[in-house]
Amino acid sequence: MHIEDGILSAGSLITYYGITAAVAVPGVLQMKKRVLDSPYYKPLTAMVGVAVFVISSMHLPVAVTGSCSHPC
């Protein structure tokens, strides 16, 4: 989602950053633990990241507006 600068208030930004941190920090810690437990997890994570990047770079036409969008 692309939002112009200054559209969101400071309160909403703090709320969104708090929610993001509450989800991202445990996820990163769990990924770190899994990488230490299994050496095969790091390449798998990298390949999933590559797949998400490739899929998000595909442009899909939007018939109603005549513009393009991307899946991610």
CSV table of C-alpha atoms in Angstrom, one decimal:
chain,number,residue,atom,x,y,z
A,1,MET,CA,0.0,0.0,0.0
A,2,HIS,CA,1.4,3.4,-1.0
A,3,ILE,CA,0.4,6.3,1.2
A,4,GLU,CA,1.5,9.9,0.8
A,5,ASP,CA,3.6,11.6,3.5
A,6,GLY,CA,1.7,13.3,6.2
A,7,ILE,CA,-1.6,11.4,5.7
A,8,LEU,CA,-1.4,9.2,8.9
A,9,SER,CA,-1.4,10.9,12.3
A,10,ALA,CA,1.4,10.3,14.8
A,11,GLY,CA,-0.9,8.3,17.0
A,12,SER,CA,-1.8,5.9,14.3
A,13,LEU,CA,1.9,5.4,13.3
A,14,ILE,CA,2.8,4.6,16.9
A,15,THR,CA,0.0,2.1,17.1
A,16,TYR,CA,1.0,0.4,13.8
A,17,TYR,CA,4.6,0.3,14.8
A,18,GLY,CA,3.7,-1.3,18.1
A,19,ILE,CA,1.5,-3.9,16.5
A,20,THR,CA,4.3,-4.7,14.0
A,21,ALA,CA,6.9,-5.0,16.7
A,22,ALA,CA,4.6,-7.3,18.7
A,23,VAL,CA,4.4,-9.7,15.7
A,24,ALA,CA,7.8,-9.3,14.2
A,25,VAL,CA,10.1,-9.7,17.3
A,26,PRO,CA,8.7,-13.1,18.3
A,27,GLY,CA,8.9,-14.2,14.6
A,28,VAL,CA,12.5,-13.2,14.2
A,29,LEU,CA,13.4,-14.9,17.5
A,30,GLN,CA,11.7,-18.1,16.4
A,31,MET,CA,13.4,-18.0,13.0
A,32,LYS,CA,16.8,-17.5,14.8
A,33,LYS,CA,16.1,-20.6,16.9
A,34,ARG,CA,15.1,-22.7,13.9
A,35,VAL,CA,18.2,-21.7,12.0
A,36,LEU,CA,20.4,-22.8,14.9
A,37,ASP,CA,18.5,-26.1,15.2
A,38,SER,CA,18.5,-27.0,11.5
A,39,PRO,CA,21.1,-25.9,9.0
A,40,TYR,CA,18.5,-26.5,6.2
A,41,TYR,CA,16.2,-23.8,7.4
A,42,LYS,CA,18.3,-20.8,6.3
A,43,PRO,CA,18.3,-21.7,2.6
A,44,LEU,CA,14.6,-22.5,2.7
A,45,THR,CA,13.9,-19.1,4.2
A,46,ALA,CA,16.0,-17.5,1.5
A,47,MET,CA,14.2,-19.3,-1.3
A,48,VAL,CA,10.8,-18.3,0.1
A,49,GLY,CA,12.0,-14.7,0.2
A,50,VAL,CA,13.1,-14.9,-3.4
A,51,ALA,CA,9.7,-16.4,-4.4
A,52,VAL,CA,7.8,-13.6,-2.7
A,53,PHE,CA,10.1,-11.0,-4.4
A,54,VAL,CA,9.5,-12.5,-7.8
A,55,ILE,CA,5.7,-12.8,-7.4
A,56,SER,CA,5.5,-9.2,-6.1
A,57,SER,CA,7.4,-7.9,-9.1
A,58,MET,CA,4.7,-9.3,-11.5
A,59,HIS,CA,2.2,-6.7,-12.7
A,60,LEU,CA,-1.4,-7.7,-13.1
A,61,PRO,CA,-3.7,-5.7,-15.2
A,62,VAL,CA,-6.8,-4.2,-13.5
A,63,ALA,CA,-9.5,-4.3,-16.2
A,64,VAL,CA,-11.9,-1.7,-14.6
A,65,THR,CA,-9.3,1.1,-14.1
A,66,GLY,CA,-6.9,0.3,-17.0
A,67,SER,CA,-4.0,0.3,-14.6
A,68,CYS,CA,-1.7,-2.4,-13.2
A,69,SER,CA,-1.3,-3.8,-9.7
A,70,HIS,CA,1.0,-6.2,-8.0
A,71,PRO,CA,0.1,-9.2,-5.7
A,72,CYS,CA,2.1,-8.3,-2.7
